[in-house]
Tab-separated table of C-alpha atoms in Angstrom:
chain	number	residue	atom	x	y	z
K	14	VAL	CA	105.513	109.859	238.783
K	15	ASP	CA	106.911	108.815	235.980
K	16	SER	CA	110.135	109.390	236.700
K	17	PHE	CA	109.912	107.567	240.184
K	18	TYR	CA	109.341	104.024	238.104
K	19	GLU	CA	112.705	105.302	235.970
K	20	TYR	CA	114.493	105.620	239.116
K	21	LEU	CA	113.675	102.737	240.569
K	22	LEU	CA	113.948	100.930	237.374
K	23	LYS	CA	117.427	102.135	236.637
K	24	ALA	CA	118.839	101.884	240.429
K	25	HIS	CA	117.645	97.904	240.632
K	26	ILE	CA	119.729	97.608	237.244
K	27	LEU	CA	122.910	99.319	238.468
K	28	PHE	CA	123.029	97.820	242.063
K	29	GLY	CA	120.900	94.189	241.593
K	30	ARG	CA	118.936	95.045	244.697
K	31	GLU	CA	116.164	92.979	244.936
K	32	GLU	CA	113.938	95.193	247.257
K	33	LEU	CA	113.736	97.868	244.390
K	34	TRP	CA	112.929	95.552	242.214
K	35	ASP	CA	109.952	95.240	244.321
K	36	MET	CA	109.208	97.801	244.765
K	37	PHE	CA	109.132	99.039	240.927
K	38	LEU	CA	106.829	96.316	240.462
K	39	SER	CA	104.709	97.257	243.645
K	40	ALA	CA	104.504	101.116	242.260
K	41	TYR	CA	103.764	99.724	239.139
K	42	VAL	CA	101.072	97.290	239.502
K	43	ALA	CA	99.296	99.652	241.657
K	44	ALA	CA	99.133	102.556	239.082
K	45	GLN	CA	97.578	99.861	236.122
């Protein structure tokens, strides 16, 4: 699961796609 978050975050940084950031935040908050 950890690598999934890392993948979303890195993909957002590389590609600047806002939906990837939204997915990361949703998954991160759900895991809290």
